[in-house]
PDB file of C-alpha atoms and ligand atoms in Angstrom:
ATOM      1  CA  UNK A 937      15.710  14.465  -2.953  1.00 69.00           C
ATOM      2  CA  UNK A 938      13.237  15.215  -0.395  1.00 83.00           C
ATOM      3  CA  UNK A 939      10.164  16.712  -1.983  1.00 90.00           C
ATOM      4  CA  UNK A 940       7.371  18.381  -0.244  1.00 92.00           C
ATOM      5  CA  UNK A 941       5.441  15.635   1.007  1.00 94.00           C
ATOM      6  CA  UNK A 942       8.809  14.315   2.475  1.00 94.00           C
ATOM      7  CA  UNK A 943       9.644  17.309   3.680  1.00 95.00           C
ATOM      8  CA  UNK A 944       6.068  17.644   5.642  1.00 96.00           C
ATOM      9  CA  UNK A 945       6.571  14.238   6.709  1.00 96.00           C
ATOM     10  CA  UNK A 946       9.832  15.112   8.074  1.00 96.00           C
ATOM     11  CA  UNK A 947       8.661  18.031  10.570  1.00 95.00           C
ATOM     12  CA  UNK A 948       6.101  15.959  11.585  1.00 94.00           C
ATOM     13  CA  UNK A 949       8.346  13.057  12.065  1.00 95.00           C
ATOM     14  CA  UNK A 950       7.946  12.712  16.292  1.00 94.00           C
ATOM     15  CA  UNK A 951       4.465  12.999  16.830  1.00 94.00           C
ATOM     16  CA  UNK A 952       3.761  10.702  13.418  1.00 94.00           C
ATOM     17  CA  UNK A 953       6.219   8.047  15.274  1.00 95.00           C
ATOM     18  CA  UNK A 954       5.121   8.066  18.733  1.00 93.00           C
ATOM     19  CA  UNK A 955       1.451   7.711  16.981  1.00 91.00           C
ATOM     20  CA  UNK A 956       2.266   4.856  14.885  1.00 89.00           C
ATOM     21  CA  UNK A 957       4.031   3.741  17.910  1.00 88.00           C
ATOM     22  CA  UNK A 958       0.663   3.671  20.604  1.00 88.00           C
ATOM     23  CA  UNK A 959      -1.792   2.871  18.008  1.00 88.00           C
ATOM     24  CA  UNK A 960      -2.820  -0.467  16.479  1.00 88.00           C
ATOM     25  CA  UNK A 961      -3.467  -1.782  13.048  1.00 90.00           C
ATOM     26  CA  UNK A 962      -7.020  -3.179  12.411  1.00 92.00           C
ATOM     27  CA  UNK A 963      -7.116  -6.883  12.301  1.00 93.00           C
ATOM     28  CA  UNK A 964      -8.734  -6.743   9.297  1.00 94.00           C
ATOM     29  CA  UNK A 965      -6.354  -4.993   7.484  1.00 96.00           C
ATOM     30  CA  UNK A 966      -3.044  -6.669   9.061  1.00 96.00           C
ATOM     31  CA  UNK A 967      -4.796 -10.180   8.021  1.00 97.00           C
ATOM     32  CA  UNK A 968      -4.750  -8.425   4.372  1.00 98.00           C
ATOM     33  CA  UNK A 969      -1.594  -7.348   4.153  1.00 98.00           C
ATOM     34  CA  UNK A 970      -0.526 -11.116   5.665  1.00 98.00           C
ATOM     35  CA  UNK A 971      -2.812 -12.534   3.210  1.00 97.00           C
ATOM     36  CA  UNK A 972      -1.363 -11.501   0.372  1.00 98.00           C
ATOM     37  CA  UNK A 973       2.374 -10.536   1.032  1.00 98.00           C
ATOM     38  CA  UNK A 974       3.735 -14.125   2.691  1.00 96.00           C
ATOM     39  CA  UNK A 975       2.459 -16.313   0.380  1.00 89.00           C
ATOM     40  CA  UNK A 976       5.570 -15.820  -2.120  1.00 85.00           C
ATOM     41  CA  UNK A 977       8.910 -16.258  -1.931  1.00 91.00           C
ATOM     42  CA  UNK A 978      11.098 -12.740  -2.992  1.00 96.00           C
ATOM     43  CA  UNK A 979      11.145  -9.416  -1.909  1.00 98.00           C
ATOM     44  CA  UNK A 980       8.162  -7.406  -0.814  1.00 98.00           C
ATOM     45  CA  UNK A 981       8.922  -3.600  -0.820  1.00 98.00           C
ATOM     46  CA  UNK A 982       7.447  -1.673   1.807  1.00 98.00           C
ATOM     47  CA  UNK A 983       6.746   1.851  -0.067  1.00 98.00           C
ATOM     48  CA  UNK A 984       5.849   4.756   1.924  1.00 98.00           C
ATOM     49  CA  UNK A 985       7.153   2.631   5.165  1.00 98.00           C
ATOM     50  CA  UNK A 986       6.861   5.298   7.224  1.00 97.00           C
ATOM     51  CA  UNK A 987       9.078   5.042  10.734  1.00 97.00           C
ATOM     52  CA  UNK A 988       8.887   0.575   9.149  1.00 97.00           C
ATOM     53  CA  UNK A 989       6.868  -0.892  11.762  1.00 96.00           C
ATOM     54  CA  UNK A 990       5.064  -2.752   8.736  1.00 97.00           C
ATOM     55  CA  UNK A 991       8.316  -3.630   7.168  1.00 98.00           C
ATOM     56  CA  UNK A 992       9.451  -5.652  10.380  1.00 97.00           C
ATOM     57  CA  UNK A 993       6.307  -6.779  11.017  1.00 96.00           C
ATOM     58  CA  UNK A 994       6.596  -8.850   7.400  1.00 98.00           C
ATOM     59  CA  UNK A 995      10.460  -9.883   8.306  1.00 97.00           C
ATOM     60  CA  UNK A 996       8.758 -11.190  11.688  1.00 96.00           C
ATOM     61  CA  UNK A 997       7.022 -13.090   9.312  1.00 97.00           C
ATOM     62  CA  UNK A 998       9.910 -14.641   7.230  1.00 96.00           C
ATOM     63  CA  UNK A 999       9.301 -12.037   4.268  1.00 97.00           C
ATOM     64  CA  UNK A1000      12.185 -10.560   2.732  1.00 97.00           C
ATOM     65  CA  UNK A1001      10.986  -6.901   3.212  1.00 98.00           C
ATOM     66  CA  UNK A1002      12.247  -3.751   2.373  1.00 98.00           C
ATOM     67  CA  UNK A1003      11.450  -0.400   3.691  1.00 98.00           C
ATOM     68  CA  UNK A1004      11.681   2.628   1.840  1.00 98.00           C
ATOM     69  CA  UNK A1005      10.091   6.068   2.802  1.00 98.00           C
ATOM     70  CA  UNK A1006      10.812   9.746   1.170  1.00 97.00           C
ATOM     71  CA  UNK A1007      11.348  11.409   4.893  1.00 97.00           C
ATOM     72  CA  UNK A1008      14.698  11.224   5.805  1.00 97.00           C
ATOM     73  CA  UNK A1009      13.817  11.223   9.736  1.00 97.00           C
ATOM     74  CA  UNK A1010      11.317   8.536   9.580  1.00 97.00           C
ATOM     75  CA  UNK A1011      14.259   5.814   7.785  1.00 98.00           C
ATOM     76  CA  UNK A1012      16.687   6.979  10.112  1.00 97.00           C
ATOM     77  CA  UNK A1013      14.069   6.152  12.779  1.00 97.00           C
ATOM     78  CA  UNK A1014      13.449   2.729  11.346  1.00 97.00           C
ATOM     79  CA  UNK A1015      17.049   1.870  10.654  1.00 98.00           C
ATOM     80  CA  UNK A1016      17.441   2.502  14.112  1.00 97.00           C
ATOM     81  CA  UNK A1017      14.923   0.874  15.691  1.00 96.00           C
ATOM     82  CA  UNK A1018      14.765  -2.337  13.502  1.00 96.00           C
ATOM     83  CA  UNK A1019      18.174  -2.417  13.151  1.00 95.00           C
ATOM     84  CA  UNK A1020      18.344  -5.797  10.988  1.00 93.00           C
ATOM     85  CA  UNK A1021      16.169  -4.756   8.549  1.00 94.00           C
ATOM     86  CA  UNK A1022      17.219  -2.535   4.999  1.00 97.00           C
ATOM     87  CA  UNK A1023      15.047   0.580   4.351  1.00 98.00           C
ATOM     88  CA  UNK A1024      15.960   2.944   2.188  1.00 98.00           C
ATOM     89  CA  UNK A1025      15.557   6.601   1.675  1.00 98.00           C
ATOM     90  CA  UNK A1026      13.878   7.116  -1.634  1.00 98.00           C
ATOM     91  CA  UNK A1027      10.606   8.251  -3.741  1.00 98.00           C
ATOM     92  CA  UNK A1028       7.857   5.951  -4.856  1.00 98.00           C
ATOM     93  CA  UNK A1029       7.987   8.325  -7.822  1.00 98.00           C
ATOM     94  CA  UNK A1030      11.396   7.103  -9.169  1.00 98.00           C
ATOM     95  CA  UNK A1031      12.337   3.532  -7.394  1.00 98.00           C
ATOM     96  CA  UNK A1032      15.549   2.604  -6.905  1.00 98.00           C
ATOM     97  CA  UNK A1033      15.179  -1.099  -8.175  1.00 98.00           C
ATOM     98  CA  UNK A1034      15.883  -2.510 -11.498  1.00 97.00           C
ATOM     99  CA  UNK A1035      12.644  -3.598 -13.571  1.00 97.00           C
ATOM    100  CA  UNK A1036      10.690  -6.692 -12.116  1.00 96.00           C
ATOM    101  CA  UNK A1037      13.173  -7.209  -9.370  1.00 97.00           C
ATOM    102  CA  UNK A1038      10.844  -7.327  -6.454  1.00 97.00           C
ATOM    103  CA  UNK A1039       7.454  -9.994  -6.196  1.00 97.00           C
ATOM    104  CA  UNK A1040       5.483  -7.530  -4.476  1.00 98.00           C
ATOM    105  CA  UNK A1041       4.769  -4.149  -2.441  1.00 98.00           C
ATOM    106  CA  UNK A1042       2.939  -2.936   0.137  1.00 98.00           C
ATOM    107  CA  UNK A1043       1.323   1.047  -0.844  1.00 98.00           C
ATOM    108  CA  UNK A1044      -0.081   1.063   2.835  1.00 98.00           C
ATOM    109  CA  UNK A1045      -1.527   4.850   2.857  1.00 97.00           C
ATOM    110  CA  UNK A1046       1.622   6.419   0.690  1.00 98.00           C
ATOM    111  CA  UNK A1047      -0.715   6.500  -2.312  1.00 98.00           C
ATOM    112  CA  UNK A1048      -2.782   9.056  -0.432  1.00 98.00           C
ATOM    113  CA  UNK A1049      -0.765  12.311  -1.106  1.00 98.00           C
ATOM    114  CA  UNK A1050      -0.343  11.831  -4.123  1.00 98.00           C
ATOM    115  CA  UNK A1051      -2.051  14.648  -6.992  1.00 98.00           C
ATOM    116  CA  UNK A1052      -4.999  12.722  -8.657  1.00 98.00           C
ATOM    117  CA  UNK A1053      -3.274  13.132 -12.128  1.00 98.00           C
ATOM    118  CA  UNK A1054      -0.069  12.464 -10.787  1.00 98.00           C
ATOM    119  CA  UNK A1055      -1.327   9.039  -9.296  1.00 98.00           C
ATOM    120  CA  UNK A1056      -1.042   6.965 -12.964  1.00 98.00           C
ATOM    121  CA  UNK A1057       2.259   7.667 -13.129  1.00 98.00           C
ATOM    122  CA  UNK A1058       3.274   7.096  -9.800  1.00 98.00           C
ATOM    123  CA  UNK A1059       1.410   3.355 -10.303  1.00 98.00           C
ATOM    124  CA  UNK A1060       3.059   2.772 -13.432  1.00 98.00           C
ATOM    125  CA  UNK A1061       6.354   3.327 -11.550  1.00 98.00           C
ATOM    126  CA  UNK A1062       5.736   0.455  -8.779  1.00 98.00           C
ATOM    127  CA  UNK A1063       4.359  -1.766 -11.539  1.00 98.00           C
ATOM    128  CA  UNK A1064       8.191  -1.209 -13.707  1.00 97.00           C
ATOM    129  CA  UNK A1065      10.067  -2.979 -10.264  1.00 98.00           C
ATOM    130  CA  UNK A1066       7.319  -6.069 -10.086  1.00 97.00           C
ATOM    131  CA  UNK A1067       7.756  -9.248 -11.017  1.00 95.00           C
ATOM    132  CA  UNK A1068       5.245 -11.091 -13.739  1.00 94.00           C
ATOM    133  CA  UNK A1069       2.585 -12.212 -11.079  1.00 94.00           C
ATOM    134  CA  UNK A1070       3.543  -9.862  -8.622  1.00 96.00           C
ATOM    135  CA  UNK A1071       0.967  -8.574  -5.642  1.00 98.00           C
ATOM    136  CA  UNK A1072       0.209  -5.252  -4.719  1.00 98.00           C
ATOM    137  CA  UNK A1073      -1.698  -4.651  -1.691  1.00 98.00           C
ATOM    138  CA  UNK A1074      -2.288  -0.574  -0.864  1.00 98.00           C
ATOM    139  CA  UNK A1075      -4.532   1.244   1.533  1.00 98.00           C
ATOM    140  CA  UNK A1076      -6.147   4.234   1.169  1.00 98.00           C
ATOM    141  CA  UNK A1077      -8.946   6.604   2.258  1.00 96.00           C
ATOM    142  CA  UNK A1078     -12.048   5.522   0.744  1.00 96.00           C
ATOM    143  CA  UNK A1079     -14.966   8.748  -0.456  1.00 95.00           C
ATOM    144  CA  UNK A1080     -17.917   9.070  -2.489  1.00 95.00           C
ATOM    145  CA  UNK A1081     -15.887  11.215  -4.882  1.00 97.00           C
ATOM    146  CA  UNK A1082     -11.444  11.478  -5.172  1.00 98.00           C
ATOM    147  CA  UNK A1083     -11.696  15.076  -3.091  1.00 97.00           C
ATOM    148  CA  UNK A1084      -8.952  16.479  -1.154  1.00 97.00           C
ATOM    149  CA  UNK A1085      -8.935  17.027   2.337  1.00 96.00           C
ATOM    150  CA  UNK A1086      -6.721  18.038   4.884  1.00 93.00           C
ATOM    151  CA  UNK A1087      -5.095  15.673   6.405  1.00 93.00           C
ATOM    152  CA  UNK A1088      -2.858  16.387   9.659  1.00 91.00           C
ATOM    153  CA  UNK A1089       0.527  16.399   7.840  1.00 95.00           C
ATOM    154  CA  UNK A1090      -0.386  17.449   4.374  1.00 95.00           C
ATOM    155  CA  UNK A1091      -3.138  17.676   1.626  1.00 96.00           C
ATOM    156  CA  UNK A1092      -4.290  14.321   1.317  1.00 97.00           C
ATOM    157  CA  UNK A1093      -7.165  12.893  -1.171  1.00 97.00           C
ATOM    158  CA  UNK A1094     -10.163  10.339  -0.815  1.00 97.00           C
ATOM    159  CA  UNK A1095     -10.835   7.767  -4.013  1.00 98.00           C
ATOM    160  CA  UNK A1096     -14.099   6.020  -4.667  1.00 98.00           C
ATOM    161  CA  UNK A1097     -12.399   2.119  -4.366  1.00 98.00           C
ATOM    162  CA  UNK A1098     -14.207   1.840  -7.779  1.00 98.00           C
ATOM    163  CA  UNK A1099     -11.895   4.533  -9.157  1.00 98.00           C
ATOM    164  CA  UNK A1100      -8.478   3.788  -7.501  1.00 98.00           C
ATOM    165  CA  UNK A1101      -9.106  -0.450  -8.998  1.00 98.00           C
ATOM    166  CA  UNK A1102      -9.630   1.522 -11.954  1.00 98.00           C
ATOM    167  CA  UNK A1103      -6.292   3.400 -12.012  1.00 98.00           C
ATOM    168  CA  UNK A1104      -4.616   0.583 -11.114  1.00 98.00           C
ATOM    169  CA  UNK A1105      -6.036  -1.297 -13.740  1.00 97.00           C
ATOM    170  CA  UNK A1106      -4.901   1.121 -16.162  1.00 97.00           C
ATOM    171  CA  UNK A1107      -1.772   0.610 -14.814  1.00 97.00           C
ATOM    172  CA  UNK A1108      -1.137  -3.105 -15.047  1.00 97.00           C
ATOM    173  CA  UNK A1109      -2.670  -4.317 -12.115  1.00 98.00           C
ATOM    174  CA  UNK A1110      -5.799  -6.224 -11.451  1.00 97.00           C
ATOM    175  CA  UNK A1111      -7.638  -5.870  -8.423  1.00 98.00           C
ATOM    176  CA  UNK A1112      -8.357  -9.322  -6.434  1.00 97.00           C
ATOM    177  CA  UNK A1113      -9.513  -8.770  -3.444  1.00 98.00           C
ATOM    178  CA  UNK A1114     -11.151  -5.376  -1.591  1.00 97.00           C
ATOM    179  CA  UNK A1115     -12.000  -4.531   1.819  1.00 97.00           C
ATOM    180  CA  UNK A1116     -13.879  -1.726   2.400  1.00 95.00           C
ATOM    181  CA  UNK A1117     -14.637  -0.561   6.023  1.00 88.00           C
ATOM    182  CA  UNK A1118     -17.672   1.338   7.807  1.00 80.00           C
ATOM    183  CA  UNK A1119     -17.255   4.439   9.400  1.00 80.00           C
ATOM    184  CA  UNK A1120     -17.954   2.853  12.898  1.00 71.00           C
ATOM    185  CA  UNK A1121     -15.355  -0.123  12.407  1.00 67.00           C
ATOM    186  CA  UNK A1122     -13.431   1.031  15.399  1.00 63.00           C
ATOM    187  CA  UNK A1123     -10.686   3.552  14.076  1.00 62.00           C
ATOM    188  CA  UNK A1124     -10.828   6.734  13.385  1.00 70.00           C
ATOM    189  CA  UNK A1125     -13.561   9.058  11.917  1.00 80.00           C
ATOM    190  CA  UNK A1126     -12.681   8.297   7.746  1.00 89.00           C
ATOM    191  CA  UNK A1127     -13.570   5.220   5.757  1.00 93.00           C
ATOM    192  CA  UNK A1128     -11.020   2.926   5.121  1.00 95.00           C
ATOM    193  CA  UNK A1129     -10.076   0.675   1.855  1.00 97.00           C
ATOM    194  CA  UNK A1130      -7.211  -1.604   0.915  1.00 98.00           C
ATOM    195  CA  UNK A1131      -7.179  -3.426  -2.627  1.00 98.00           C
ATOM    196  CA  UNK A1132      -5.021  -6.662  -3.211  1.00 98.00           C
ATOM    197  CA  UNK A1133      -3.998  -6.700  -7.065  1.00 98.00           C
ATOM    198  CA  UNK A1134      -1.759  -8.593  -9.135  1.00 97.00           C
ATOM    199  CA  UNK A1135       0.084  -7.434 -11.766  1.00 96.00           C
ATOM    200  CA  UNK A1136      -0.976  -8.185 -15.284  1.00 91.00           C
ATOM    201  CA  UNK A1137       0.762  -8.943 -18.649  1.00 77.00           C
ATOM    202  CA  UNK A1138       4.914  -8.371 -19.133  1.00 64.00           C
ATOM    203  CA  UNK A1139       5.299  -4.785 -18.320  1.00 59.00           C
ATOM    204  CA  UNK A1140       7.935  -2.153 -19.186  1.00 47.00           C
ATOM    205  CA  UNK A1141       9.416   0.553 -18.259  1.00 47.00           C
ATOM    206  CA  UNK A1142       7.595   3.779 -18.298  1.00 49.00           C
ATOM    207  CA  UNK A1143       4.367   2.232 -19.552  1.00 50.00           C
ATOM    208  CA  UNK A1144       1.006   0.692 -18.064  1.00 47.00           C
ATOM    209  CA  UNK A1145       1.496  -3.281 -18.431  1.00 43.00           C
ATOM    210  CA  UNK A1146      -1.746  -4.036 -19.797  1.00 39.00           C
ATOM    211  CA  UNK A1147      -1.920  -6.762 -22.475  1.00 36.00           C
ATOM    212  CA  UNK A1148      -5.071  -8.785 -23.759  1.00 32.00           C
ATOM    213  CA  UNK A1149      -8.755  -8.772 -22.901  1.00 28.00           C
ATOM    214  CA  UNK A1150     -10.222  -7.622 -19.681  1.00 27.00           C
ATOM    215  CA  UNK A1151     -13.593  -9.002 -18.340  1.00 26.00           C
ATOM    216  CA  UNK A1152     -15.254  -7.375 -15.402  1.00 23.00           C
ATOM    217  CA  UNK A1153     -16.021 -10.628 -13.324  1.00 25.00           C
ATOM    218  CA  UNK A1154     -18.917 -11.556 -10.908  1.00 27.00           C
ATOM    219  CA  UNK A1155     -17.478 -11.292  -7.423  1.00 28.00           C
ATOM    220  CA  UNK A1156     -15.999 -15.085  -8.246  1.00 28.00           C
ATOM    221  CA  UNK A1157     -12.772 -16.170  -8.950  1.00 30.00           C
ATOM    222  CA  UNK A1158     -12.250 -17.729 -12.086  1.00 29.00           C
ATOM    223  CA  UNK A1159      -8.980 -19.134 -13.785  1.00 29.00           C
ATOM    224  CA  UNK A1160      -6.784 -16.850 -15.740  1.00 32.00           C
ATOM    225  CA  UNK A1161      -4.929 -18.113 -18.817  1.00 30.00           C
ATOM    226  CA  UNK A1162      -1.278 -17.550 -19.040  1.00 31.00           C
ATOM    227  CA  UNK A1163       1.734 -16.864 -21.012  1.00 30.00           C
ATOM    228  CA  UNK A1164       4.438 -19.038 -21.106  1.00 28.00           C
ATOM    229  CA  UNK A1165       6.110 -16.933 -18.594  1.00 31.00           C
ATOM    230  CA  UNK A1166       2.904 -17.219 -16.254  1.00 30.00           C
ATOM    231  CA  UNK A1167       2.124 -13.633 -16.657  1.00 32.00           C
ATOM    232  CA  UNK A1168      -1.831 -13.288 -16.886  1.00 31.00           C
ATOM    233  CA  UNK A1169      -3.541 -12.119 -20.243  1.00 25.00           C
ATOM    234  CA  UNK A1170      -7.406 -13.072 -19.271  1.00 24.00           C
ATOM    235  CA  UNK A1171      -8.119 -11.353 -16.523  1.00 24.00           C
ATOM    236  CA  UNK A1172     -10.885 -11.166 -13.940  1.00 23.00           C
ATOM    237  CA  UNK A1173     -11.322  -8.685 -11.267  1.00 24.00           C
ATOM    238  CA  UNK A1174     -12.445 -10.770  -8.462  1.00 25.00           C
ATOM    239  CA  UNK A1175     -13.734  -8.461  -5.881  1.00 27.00           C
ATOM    240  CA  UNK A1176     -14.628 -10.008  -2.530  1.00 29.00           C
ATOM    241  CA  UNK A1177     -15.873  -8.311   0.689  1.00 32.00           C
ATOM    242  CA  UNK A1178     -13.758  -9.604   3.875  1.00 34.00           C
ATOM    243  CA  UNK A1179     -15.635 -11.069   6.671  1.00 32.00           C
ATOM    244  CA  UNK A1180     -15.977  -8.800   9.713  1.00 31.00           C
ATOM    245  CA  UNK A1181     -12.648  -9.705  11.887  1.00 30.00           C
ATOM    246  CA  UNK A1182     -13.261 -10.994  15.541  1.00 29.00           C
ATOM    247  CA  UNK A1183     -11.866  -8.112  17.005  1.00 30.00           C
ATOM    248  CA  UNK A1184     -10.926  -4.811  16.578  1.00 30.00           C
ATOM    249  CA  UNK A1185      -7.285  -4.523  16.958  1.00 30.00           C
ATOM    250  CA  UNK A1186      -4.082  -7.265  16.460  1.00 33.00           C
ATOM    251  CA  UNK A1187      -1.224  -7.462  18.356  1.00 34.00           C
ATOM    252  CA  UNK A1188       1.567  -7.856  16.266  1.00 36.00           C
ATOM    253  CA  UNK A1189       4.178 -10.298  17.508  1.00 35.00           C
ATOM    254  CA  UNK A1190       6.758  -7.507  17.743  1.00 36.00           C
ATOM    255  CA  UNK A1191       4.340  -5.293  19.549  1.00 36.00           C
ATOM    256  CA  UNK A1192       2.167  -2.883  18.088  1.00 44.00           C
ATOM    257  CA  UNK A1193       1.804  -2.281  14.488  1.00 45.00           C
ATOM    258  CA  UNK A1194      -0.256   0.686  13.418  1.00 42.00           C
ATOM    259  CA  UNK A1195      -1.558   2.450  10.028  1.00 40.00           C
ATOM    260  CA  UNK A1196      -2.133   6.161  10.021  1.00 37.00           C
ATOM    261  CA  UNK A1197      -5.792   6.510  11.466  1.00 39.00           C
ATOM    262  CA  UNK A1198      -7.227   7.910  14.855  1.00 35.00           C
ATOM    263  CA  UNK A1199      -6.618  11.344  15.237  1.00 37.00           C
ATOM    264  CA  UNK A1200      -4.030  11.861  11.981  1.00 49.00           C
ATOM    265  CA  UNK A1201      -6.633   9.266   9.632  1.00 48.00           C
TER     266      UNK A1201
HETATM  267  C1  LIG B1553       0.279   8.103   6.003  1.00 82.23           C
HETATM  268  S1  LIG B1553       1.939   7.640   6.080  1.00 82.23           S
HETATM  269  C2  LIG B1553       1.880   5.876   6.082  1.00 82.23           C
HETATM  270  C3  LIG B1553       3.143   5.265   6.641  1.00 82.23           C
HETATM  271  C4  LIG B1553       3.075   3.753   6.827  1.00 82.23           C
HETATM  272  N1  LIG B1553       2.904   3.073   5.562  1.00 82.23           N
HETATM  273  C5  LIG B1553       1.983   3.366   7.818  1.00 82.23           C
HETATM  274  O1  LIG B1553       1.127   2.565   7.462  1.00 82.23           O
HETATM  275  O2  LIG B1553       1.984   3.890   8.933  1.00 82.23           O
HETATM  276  C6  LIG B1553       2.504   7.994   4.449  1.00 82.23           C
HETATM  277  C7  LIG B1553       3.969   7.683   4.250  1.00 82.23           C
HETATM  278  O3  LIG B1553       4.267   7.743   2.865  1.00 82.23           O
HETATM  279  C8  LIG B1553       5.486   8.406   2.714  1.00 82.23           C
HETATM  280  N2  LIG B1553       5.544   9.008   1.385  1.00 82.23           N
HETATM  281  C9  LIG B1553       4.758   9.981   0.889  1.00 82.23           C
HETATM  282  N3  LIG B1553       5.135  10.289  -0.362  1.00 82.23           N
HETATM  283  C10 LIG B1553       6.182   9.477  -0.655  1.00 82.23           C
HETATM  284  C11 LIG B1553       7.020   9.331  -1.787  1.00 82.23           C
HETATM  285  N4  LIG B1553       6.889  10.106  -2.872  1.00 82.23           N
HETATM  286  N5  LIG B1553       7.975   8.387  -1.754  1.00 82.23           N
HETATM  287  C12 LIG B1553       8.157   7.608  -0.647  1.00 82.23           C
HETATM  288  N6  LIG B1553       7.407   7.727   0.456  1.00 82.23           N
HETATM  289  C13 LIG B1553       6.432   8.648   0.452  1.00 82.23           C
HETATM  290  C14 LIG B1553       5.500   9.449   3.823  1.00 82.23           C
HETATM  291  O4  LIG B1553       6.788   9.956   4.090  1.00 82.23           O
HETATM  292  C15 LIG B1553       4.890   8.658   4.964  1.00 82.23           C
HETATM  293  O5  LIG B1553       5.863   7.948   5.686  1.00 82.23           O
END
């Protein structure tokens, strides 16, 4: 079912595809996403894929990736356009996938409509489809406070990156790598974040994953110890600041790839 967000999505569903379609994803954040999302074989789950350019973008890559997007006219867009790759019209809030099916997914600004006290839930719902070990790599809109604002398709919220690792931690994930942006880093007039994270202890449905003690680390990585099934129960957040990318702007090797920033970030 289409809910409002979808919906919004939906009516907005040219313009939001013909920007996606002359704008450009920061280098730094495409060399994220790549990062962390080809290392592993199984699928990656694009959620929130918007009109998929991100989804192909990983299956140019060799990833087994997976669209999937609440606005009806943005999958039909995608199926259409990418024609050999699988999206699927669905909410983040109740995922068609079986529990720990898929290794990991990409939350690339679909996090950011989403009701503050709505978010946990939401979180706890990717973390039910991931694997033990699984990666979770989301952007969002980074603030000095989590403060709505209105973004051009609907209400849309900024989160201190402090708060949204925290959320996720409380959801089963912990962070391993952050990025966070300036203001003059070349797109757009909001700050940007993304956080890597990797899912922590067995998980279950309907409840945050979290097993065992958690140490706030230095800024270094240090081992984690490990269940028999290799699902981490000593964990470290290991928060690192990305060095400043070469240039501005990547060309993908389909073309352009591009987040929601410029005039609609
Ligand atoms: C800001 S756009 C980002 C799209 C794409 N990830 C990108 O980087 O361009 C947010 C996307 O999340 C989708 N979305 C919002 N709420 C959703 C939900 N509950 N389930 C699935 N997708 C959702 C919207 O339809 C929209 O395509």
């Amino acid at each position: 079912m289409v809910d409002e967000v979808g919906q919004a999505y939906d009516d907005m569903a040219e313009p939001y595809i013909d920007l996606v379609r002359t704008t450009e994803v920061h280098a730094r954040d495409l060399a994220l996403i790549e990062r962390h999302l080809t290392i592993r074989p199984g699928t990656v789950l694009d959620a929130g894929c918007g009109p998929g350019h991100l989804t192909a973008h990983l299956r140019s890559l060799e990833v087994d990736a997976i669209g999937l997007d609440v606005a009806p006219r943005l999958i039909d867009h995608a199926r259409a356009t990418h024609p050999v790759g699988r999206y699927e019209l669905a909410s983040i809030r109740q995922l068609p996938h079986p529990d720990r099916s898929v290794a990991a997914i990409l939350a690339w600004y679909s996090l950011i409509h989403v009701p503050p006290d709505e978010l946990d839930a939401v979180l706890v719902e990717l973390r039910r489809v991931m694997n033990p070990g699984g990666t979770l790599v989301a952007g969002f809109f980074d603030g000095d406070a989590i403060a709505p604002f209105d973004h051009k398709v609907t209400t849309a919220y900024f989160w201190p990156v402090a708060e949204f690792s925290a959320r996720l931690l409380r959801a089963g994930f912990t962070e391993i790598e952050r990025d966070q942006r300036p203001l003059n880093s070349g797109t757009g007039n909001r700050r940007h974040a993304a956080i890597a994270a990797r899912t922590t202890g067995r998980g279950a449905p309907g409840r945050p994953a979290l097993e065992g003690p958690t140490r706030i680390g230095t800024g270094r990585s240090e081992p984690q110890s490990s269940n028999s099934d290799g699902t981490s129960v000593d964990v470290v957040v290991a928060a690192r600041q990305t060095q400043p990318a070469p240039a501005d702007v990547h060309r993908t090797q389909r073309g352009r790839c591009s987040g929601p920033r410029l005039v609609w970030g």
